[in-house]
C-alpha positions as protocol buffer text, in pm:
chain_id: "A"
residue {
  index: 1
  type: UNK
  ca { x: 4030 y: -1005 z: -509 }
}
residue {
  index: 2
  type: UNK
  ca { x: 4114 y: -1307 z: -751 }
}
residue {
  index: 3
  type: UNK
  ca { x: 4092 y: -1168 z: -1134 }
}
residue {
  index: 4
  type: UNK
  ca { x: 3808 y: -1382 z: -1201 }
}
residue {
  index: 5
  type: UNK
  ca { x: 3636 y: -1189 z: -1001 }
}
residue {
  index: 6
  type: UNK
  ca { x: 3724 y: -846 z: -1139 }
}
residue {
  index: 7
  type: UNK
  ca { x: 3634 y: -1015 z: -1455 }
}
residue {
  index: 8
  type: UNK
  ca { x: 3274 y: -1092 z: -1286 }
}
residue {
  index: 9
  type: UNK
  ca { x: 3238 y: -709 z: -1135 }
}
residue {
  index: 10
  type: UNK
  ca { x: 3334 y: -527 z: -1464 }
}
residue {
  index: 11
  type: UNK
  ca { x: 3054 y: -773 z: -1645 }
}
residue {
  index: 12
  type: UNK
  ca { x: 2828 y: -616 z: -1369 }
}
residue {
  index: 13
  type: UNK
  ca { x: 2917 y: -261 z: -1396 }
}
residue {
  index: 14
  type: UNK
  ca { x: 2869 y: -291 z: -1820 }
}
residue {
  index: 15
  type: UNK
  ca { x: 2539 y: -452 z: -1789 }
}
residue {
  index: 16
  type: UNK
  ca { x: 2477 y: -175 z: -1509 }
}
residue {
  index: 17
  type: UNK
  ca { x: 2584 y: 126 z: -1756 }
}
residue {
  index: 18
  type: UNK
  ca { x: 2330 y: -10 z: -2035 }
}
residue {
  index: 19
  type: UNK
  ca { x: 2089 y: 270 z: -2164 }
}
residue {
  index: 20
  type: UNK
  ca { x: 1783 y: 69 z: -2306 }
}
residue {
  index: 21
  type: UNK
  ca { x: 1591 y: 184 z: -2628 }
}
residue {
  index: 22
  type: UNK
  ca { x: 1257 y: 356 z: -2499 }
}
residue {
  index: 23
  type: UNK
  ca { x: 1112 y: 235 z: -2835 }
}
residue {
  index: 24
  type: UNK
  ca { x: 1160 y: -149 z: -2796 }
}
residue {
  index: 25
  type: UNK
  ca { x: 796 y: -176 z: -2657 }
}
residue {
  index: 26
  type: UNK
  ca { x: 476 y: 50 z: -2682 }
}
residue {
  index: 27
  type: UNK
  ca { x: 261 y: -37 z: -2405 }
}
residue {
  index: 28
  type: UNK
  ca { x: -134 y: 30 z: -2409 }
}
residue {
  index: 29
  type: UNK
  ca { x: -292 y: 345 z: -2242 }
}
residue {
  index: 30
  type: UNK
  ca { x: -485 y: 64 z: -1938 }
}
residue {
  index: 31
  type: UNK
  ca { x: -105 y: -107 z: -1895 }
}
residue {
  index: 32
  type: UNK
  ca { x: 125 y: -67 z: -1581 }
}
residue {
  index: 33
  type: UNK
  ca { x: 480 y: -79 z: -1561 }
}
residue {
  index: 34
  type: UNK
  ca { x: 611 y: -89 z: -1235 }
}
residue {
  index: 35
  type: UNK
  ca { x: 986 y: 73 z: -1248 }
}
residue {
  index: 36
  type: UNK
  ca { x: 1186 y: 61 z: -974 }
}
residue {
  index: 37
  type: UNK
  ca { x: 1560 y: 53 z: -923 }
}
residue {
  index: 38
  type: UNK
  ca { x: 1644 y: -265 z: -871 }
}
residue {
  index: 39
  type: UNK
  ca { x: 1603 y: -425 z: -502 }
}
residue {
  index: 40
  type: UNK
  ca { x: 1415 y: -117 z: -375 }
}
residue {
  index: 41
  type: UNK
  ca { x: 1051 y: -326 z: -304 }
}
residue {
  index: 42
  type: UNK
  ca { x: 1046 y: -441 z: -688 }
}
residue {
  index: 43
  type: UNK
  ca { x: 930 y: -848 z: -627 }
}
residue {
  index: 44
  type: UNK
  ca { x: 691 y: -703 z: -323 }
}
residue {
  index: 45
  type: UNK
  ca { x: 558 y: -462 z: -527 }
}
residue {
  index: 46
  type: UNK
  ca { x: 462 y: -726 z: -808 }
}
residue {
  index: 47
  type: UNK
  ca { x: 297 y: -922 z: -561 }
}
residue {
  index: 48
  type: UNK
  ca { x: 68 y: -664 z: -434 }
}
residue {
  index: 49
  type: UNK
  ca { x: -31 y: -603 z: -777 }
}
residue {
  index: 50
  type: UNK
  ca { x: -100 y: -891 z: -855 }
}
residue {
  index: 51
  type: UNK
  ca { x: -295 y: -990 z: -572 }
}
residue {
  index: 52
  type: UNK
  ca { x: -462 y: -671 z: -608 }
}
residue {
  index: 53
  type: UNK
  ca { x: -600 y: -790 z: -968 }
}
residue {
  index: 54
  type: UNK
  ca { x: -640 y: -1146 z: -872 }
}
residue {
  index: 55
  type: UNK
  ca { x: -696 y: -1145 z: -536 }
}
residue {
  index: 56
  type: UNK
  ca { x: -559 y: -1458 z: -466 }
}
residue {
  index: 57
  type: UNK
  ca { x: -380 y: -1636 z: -774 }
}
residue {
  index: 58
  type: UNK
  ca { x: -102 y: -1839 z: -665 }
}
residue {
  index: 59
  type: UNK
  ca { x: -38 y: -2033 z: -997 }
}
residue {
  index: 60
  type: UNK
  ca { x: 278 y: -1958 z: -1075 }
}
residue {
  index: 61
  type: UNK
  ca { x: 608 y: -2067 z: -1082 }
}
residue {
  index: 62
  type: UNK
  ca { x: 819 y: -1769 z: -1014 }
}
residue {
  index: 63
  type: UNK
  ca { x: 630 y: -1423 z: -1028 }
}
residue {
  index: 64
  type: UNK
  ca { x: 823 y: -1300 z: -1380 }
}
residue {
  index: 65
  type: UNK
  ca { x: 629 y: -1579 z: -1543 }
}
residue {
  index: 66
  type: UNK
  ca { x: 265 y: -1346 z: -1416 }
}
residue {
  index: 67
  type: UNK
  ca { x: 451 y: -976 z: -1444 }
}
residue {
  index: 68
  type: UNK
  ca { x: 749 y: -1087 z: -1694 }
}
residue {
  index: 69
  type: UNK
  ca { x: 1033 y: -856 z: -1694 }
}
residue {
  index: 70
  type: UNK
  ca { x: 1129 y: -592 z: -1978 }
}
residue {
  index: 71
  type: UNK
  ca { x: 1439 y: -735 z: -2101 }
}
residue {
  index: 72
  type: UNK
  ca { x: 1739 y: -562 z: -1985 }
}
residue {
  index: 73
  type: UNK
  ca { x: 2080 y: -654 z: -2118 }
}
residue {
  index: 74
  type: UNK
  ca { x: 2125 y: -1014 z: -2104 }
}
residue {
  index: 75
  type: UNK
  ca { x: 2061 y: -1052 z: -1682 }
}
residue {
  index: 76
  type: UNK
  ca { x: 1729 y: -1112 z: -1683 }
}
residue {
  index: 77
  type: UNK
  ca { x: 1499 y: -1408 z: -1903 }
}
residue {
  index: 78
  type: UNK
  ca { x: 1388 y: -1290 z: -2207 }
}
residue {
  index: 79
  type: UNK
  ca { x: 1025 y: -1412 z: -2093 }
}
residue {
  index: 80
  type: UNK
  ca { x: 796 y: -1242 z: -2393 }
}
residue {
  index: 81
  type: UNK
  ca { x: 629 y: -938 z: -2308 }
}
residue {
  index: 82
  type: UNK
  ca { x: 277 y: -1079 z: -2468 }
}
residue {
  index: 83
  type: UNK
  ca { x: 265 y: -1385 z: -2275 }
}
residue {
  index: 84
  type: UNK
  ca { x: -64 y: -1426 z: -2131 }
}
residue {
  index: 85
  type: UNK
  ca { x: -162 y: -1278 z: -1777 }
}
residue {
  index: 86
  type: UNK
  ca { x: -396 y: -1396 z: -1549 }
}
residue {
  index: 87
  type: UNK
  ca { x: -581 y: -1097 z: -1501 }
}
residue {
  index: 88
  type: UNK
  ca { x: -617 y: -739 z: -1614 }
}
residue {
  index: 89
  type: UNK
  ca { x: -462 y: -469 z: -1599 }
}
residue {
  index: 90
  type: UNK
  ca { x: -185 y: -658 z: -1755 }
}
residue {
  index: 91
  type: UNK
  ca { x: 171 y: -531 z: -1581 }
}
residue {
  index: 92
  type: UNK
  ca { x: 524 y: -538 z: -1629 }
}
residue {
  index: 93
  type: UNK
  ca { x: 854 y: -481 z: -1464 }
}
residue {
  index: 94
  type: UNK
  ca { x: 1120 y: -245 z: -1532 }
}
residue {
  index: 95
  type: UNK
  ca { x: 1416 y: -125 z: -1391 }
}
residue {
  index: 96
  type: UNK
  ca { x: 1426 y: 181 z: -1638 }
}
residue {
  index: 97
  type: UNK
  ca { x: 1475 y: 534 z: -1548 }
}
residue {
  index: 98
  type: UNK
  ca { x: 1159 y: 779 z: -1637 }
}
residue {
  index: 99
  type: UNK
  ca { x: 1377 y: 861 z: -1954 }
}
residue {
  index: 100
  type: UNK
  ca { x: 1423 y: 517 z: -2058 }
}
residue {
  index: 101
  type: UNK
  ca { x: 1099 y: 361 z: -2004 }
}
residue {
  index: 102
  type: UNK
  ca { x: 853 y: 299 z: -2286 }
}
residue {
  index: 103
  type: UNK
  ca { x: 616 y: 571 z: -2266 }
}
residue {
  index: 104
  type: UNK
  ca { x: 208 y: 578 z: -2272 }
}
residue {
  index: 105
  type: UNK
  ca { x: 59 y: 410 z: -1970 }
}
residue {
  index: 106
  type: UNK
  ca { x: 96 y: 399 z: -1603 }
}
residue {
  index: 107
  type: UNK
  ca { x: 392 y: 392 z: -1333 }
}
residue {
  index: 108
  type: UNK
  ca { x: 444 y: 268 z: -1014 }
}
residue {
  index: 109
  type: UNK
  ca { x: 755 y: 336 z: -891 }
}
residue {
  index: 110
  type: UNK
  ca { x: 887 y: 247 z: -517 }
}
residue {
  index: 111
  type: UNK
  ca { x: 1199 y: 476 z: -354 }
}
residue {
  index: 112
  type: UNK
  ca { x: 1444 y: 327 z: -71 }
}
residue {
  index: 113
  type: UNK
  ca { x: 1686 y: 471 z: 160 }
}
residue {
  index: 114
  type: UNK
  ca { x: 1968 y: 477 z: -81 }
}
residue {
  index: 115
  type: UNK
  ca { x: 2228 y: 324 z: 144 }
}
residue {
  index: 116
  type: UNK
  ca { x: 1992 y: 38 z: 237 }
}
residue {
  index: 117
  type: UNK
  ca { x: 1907 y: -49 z: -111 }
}
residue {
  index: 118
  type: UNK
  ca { x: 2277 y: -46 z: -194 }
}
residue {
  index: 119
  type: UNK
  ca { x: 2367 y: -302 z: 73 }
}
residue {
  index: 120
  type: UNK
  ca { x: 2027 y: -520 z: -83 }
}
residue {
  index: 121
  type: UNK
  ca { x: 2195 y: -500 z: -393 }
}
residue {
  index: 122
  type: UNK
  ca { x: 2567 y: -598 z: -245 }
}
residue {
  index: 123
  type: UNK
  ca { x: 2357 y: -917 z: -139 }
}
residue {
  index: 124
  type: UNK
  ca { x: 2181 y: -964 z: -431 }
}
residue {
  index: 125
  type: UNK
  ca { x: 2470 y: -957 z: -665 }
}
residue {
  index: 126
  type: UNK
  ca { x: 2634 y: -1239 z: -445 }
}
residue {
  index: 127
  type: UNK
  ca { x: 2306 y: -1448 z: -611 }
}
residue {
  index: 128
  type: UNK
  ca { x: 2310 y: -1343 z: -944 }
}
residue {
  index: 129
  type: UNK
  ca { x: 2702 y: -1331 z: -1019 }
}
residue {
  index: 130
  type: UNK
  ca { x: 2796 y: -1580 z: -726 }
}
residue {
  index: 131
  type: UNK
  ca { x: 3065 y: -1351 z: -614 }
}
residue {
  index: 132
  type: UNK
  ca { x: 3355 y: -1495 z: -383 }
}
residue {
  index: 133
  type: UNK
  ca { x: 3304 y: -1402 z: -27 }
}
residue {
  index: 134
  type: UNK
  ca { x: 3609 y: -1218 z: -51 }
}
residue {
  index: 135
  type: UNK
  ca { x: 3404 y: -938 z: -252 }
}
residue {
  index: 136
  type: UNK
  ca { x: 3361 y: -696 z: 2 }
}
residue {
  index: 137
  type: UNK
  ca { x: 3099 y: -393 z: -2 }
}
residue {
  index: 138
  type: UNK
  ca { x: 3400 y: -127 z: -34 }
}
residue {
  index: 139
  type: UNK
  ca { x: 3526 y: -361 z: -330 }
}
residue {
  index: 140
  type: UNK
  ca { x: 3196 y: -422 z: -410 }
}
residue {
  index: 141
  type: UNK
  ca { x: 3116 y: -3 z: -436 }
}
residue {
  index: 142
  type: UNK
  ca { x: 3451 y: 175 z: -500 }
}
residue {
  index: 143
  type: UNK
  ca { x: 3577 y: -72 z: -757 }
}
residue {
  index: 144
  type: UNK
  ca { x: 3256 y: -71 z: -953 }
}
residue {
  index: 145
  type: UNK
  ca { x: 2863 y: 98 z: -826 }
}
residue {
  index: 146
  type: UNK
  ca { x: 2993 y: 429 z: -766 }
}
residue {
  index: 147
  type: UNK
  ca { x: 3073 y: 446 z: -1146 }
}
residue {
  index: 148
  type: UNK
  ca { x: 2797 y: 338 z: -1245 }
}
residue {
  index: 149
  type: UNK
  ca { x: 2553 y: 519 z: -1487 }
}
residue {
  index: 150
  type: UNK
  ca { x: 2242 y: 373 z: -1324 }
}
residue {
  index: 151
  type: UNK
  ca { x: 2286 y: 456 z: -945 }
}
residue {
  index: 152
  type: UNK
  ca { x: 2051 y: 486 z: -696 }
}
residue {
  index: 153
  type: UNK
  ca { x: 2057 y: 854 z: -682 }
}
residue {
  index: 154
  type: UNK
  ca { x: 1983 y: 928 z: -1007 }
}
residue {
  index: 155
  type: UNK
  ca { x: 1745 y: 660 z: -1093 }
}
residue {
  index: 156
  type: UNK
  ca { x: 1565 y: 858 z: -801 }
}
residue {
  index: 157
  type: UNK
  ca { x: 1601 y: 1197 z: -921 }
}
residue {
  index: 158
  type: UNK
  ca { x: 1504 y: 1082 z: -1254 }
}
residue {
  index: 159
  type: UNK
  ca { x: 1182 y: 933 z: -1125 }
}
residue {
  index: 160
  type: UNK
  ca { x: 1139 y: 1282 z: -857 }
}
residue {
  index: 161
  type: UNK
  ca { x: 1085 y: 1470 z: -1139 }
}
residue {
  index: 162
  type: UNK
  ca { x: 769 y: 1290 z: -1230 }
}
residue {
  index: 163
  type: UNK
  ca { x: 582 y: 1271 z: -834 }
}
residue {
  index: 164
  type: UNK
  ca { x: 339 y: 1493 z: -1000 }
}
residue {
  index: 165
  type: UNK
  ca { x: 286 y: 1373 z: -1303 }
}
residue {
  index: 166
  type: UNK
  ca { x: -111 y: 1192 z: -1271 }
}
residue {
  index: 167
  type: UNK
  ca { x: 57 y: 862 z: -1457 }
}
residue {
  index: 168
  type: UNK
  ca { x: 298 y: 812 z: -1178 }
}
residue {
  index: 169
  type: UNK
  ca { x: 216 y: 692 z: -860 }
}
residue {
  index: 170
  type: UNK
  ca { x: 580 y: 773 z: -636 }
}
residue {
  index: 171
  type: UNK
  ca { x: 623 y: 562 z: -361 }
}
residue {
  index: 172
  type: UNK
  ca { x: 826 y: 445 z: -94 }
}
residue {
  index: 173
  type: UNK
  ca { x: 943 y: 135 z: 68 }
}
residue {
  index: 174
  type: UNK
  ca { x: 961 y: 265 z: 452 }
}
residue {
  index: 175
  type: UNK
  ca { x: 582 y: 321 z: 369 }
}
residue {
  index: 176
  type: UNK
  ca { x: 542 y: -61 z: 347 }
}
residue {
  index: 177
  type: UNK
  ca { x: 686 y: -115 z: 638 }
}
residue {
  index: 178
  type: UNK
  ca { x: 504 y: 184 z: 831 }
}
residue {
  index: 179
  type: UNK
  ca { x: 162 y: 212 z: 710 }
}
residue {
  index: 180
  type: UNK
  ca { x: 88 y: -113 z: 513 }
}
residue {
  index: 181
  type: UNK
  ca { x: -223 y: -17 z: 450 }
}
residue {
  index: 182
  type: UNK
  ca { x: -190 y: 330 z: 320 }
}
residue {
  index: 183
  type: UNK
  ca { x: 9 y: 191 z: 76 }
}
residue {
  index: 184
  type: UNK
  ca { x: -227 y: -67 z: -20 }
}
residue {
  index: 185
  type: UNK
  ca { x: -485 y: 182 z: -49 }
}
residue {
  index: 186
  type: UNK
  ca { x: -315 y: 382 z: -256 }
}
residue {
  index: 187
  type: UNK
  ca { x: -235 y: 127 z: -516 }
}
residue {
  index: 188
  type: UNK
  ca { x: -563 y: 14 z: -542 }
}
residue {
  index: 189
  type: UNK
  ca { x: -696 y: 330 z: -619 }
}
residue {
  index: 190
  type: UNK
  ca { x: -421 y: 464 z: -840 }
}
residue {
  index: 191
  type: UNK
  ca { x: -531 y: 115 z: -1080 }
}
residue {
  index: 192
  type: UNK
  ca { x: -879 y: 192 z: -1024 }
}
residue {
  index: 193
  type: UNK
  ca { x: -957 y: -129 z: -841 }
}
residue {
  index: 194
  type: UNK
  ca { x: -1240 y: -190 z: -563 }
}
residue {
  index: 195
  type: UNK
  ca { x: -1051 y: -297 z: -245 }
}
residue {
  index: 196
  type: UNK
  ca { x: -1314 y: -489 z: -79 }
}
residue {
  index: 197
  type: UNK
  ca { x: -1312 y: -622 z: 274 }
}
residue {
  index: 198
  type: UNK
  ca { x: -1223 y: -966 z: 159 }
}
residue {
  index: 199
  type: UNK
  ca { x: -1004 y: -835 z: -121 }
}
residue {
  index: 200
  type: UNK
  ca { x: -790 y: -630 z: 153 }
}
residue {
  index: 201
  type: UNK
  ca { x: -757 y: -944 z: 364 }
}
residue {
  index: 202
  type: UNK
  ca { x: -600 y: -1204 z: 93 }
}
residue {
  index: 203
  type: UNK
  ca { x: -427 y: -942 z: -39 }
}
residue {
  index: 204
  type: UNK
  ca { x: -241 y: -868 z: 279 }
}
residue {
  index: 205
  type: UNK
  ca { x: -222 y: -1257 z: 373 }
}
residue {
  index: 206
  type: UNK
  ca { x: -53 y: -1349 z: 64 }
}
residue {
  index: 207
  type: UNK
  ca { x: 166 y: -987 z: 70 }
}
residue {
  index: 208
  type: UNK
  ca { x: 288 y: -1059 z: 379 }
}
residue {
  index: 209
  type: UNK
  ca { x: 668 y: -1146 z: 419 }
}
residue {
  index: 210
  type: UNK
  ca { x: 565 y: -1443 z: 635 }
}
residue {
  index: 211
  type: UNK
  ca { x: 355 y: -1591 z: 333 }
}
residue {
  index: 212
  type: UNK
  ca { x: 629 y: -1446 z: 82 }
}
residue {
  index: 213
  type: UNK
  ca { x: 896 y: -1597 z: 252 }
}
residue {
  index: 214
  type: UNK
  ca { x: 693 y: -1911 z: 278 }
}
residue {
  index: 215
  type: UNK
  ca { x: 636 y: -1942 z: -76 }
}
residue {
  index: 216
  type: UNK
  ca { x: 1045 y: -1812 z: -148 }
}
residue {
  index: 217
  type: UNK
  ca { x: 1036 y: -2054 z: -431 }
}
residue {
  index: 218
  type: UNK
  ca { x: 773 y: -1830 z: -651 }
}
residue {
  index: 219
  type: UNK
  ca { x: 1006 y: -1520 z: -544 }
}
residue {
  index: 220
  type: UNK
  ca { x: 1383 y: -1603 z: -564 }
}
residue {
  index: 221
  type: UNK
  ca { x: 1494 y: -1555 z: -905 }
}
residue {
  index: 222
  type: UNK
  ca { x: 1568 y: -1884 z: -991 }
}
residue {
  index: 223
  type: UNK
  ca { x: 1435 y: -1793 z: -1378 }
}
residue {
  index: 224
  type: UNK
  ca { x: 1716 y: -1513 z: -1365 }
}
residue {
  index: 225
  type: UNK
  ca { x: 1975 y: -1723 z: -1221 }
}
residue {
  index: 226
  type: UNK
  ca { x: 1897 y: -1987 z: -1515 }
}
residue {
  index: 227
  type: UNK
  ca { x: 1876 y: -1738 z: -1789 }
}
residue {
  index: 228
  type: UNK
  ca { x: 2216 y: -1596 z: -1650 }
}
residue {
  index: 229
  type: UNK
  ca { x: 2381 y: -1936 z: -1613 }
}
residue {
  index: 230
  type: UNK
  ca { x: 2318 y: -2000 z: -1957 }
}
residue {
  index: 231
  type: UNK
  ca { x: 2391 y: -1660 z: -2103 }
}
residue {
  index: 232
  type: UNK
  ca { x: 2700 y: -1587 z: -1921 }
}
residue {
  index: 233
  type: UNK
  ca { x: 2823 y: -1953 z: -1877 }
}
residue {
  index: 234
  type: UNK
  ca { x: 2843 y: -1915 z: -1502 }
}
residue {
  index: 235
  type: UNK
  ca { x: 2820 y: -2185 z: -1256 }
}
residue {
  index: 236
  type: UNK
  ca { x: 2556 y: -1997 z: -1056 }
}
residue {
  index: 237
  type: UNK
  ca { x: 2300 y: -2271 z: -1123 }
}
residue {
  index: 238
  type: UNK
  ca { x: 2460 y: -2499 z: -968 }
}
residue {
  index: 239
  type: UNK
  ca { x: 2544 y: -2229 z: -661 }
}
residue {
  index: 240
  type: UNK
  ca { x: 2219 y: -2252 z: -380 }
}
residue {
  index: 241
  type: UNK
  ca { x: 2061 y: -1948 z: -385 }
}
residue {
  index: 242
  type: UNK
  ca { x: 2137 y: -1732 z: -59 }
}
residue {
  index: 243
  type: UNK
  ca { x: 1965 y: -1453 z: -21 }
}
residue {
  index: 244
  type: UNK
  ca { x: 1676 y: -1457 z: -265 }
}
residue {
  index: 245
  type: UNK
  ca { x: 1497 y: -1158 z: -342 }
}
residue {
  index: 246
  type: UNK
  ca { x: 1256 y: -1194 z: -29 }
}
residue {
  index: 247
  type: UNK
  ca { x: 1509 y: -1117 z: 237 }
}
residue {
  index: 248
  type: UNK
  ca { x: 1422 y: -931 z: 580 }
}
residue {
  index: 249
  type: UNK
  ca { x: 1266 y: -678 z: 483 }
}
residue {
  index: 250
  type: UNK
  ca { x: 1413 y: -482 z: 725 }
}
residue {
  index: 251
  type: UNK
  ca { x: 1578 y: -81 z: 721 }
}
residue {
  index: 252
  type: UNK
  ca { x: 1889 y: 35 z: 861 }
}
residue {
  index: 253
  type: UNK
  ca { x: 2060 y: -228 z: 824 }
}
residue {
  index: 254
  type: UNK
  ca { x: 2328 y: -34 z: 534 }
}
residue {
  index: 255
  type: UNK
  ca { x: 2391 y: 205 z: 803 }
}
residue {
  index: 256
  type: UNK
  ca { x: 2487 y: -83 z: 1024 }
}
residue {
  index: 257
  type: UNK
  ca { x: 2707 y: -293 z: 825 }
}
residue {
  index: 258
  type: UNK
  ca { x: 2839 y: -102 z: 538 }
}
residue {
  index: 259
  type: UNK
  ca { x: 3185 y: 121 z: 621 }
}
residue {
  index: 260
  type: UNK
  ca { x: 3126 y: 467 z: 715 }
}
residue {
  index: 261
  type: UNK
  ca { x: 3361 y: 580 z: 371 }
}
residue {
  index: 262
  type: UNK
  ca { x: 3053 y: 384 z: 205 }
}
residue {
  index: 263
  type: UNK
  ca { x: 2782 y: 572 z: 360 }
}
residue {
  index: 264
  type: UNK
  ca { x: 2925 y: 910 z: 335 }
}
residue {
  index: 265
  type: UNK
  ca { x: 3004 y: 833 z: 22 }
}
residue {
  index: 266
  type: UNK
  ca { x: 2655 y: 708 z: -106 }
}
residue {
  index: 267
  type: UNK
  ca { x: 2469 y: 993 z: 124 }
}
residue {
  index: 268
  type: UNK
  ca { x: 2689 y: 1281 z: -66 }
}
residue {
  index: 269
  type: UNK
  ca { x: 2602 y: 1149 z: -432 }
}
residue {
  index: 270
  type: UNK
  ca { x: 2278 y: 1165 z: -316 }
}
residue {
  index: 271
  type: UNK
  ca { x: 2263 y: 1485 z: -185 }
}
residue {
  index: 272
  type: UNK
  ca { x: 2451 y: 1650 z: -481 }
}
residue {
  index: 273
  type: UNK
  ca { x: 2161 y: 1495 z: -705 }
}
residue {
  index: 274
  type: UNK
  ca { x: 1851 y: 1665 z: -502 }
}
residue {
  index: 275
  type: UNK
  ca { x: 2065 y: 1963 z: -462 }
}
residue {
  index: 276
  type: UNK
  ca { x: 1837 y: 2165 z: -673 }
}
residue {
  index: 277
  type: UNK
  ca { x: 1535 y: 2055 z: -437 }
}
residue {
  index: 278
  type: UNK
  ca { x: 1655 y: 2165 z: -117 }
}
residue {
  index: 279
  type: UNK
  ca { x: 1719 y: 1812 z: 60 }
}
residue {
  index: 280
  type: UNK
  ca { x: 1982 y: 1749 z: 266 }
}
residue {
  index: 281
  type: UNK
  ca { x: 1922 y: 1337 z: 311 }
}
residue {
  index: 282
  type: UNK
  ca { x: 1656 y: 1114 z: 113 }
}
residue {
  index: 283
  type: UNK
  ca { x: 1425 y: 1134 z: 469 }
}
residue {
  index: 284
  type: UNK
  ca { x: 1336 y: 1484 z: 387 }
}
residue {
  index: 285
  type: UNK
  ca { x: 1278 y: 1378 z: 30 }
}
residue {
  index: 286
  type: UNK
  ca { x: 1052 y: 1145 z: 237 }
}
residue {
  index: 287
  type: UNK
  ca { x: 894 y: 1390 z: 464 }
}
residue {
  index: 288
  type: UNK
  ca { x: 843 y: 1618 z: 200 }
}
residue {
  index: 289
  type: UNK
  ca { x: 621 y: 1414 z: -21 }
}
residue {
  index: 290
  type: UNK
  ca { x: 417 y: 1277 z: 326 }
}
residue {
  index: 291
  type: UNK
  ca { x: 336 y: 1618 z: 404 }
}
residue {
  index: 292
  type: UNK
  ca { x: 226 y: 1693 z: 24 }
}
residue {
  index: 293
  type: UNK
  ca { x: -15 y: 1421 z: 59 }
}
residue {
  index: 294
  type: UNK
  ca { x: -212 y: 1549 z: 372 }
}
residue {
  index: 295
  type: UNK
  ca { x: -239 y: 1915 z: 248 }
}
């Protein structure tokens, strides 16, 4: 791995290891932040939201410019928190941990299978950082993620611990894929709104990964990639963007293409972090919280 591209991966891990100040931003009791660890349904999640308020605004250049982004680091645009929304109730996105996130109004907050959402974020960083193909996922995990402070495993602990709090609606990205609706449903009645007939229909339409995918433009990060081009005085704006943030959509794929060292390796953090819980794999973390539902 060429130096410059150690050089890129340690930038990564420090910007990874950042521990944001809860206090930079006091949001109001009606406000939503939807805090996720990043590429675990984040952009998808936006999108239903906002459809859900709107049901149907498309007016937008890239979604951060309708749900803008609580700064983190210097990897994201620093789009201000009181610009203008199209609709109420106004919502932002956060990749903070429960302990880190401004406190004093509502949470959604999406869970993936942690060795799929490490692979999404292998792919992801090849967009943001324009990493060599030469980067591989072992390089990629062992020279770097494993390290980091803000994991998968315990962003999800840290957000666990709140499933029952009435402010946090814990969700999970299989569930998308599964039982669409449910999900939907769930949502809209966690933010109090009416889910009409026609309501449900656009907001499906225009949630859809065909019409996402479609309309990759208002999805891809290209505000990111110009904030970070500027910021880190990388030649990622002039890379094309490859993967986007509206991929496949599709599970198992980690278990497919990452090394088995990787997996084992991701799957035992994991389970050492829920140890106190009883779970042997994130599926029964899953299962668990499916069956709490239907009691």
């Amino acid at each position: 791995m060429a130096s410059s591209e150690r050089e890129r991966l340690e930038k990564l891990r420090q910007v990874a290891a950042i521990d944001p100040d809860p206090q930079r931003f006091q949001p109001k009791s009606d406000e939503v932040f939807i805090s996720t660890y990043c590429k675990a349904g984040t952009t998808w999640t936006q999108q239903i939201v906002h459809q859900l308020r709107t049901g149907g605004h498309m007016d937008f250049d890239e979604i951060h410019e309708v749900i803008p982004y609580l700064p983190f680091g210097d990897i994201e645009p620093q789009i201000p928190l009181d610009t203008p929304q199209p609709a109420n109730p106004r919502c932002y996105k956060s990749h903070d941990t429960w302990e880190t996130v401004p406190k004093g109004c509502k949470y959604i907050y999406v869970a993936r299978d942690p060795v799929d959402n490490f692979y999404s974020l292998y792919l992801h960083t090849h967009d943001v950082l324009a990493l060599e193909e030469g980067v591989t996922t072992d390089d990629f995990y062992f020279k770097g993620y494993e390290s980091h402070v803000r994991t998968v495993w315990n962003h999800q602990l840290s957000w666990w611990k709140q499933r029952n709090n009435p402010d946090v609606l814990f969700l999970f990205y299989e569930d998308y894929k599964e039982d669409f609706d449910g999900s939907l449903k769930r949502i809209a009645d966690f933010l109090n709104i009416k889910l009409s007939e026609e309501k449900e229909r656009v907001v499906k339409e225009y949630c859809s990964f065909a019409f996402m995918k479609q309309h990759w433009a208002k999805f891809n990060g290209h505000l990111q990639r110009s904030h970070e081009s500027q910021t880190w005085h990388s030649p990622t704006e002039e890379v094309p963007i490859k993967y986007g943030k509206v991929r496949n959509g599709q599970g198992g794929q980690g278990r497919q293409l990452l090394s088995p060292d990787v997996v084992a390796s991701i799957e035992d953090h994991w389970r050492a972090a829920f140890k106190n819980y009883g779970f042997e794999r994130y599926a029964d973390m899953r299962n668990a919280s499916i069956e709490s539902r239907v009691q």
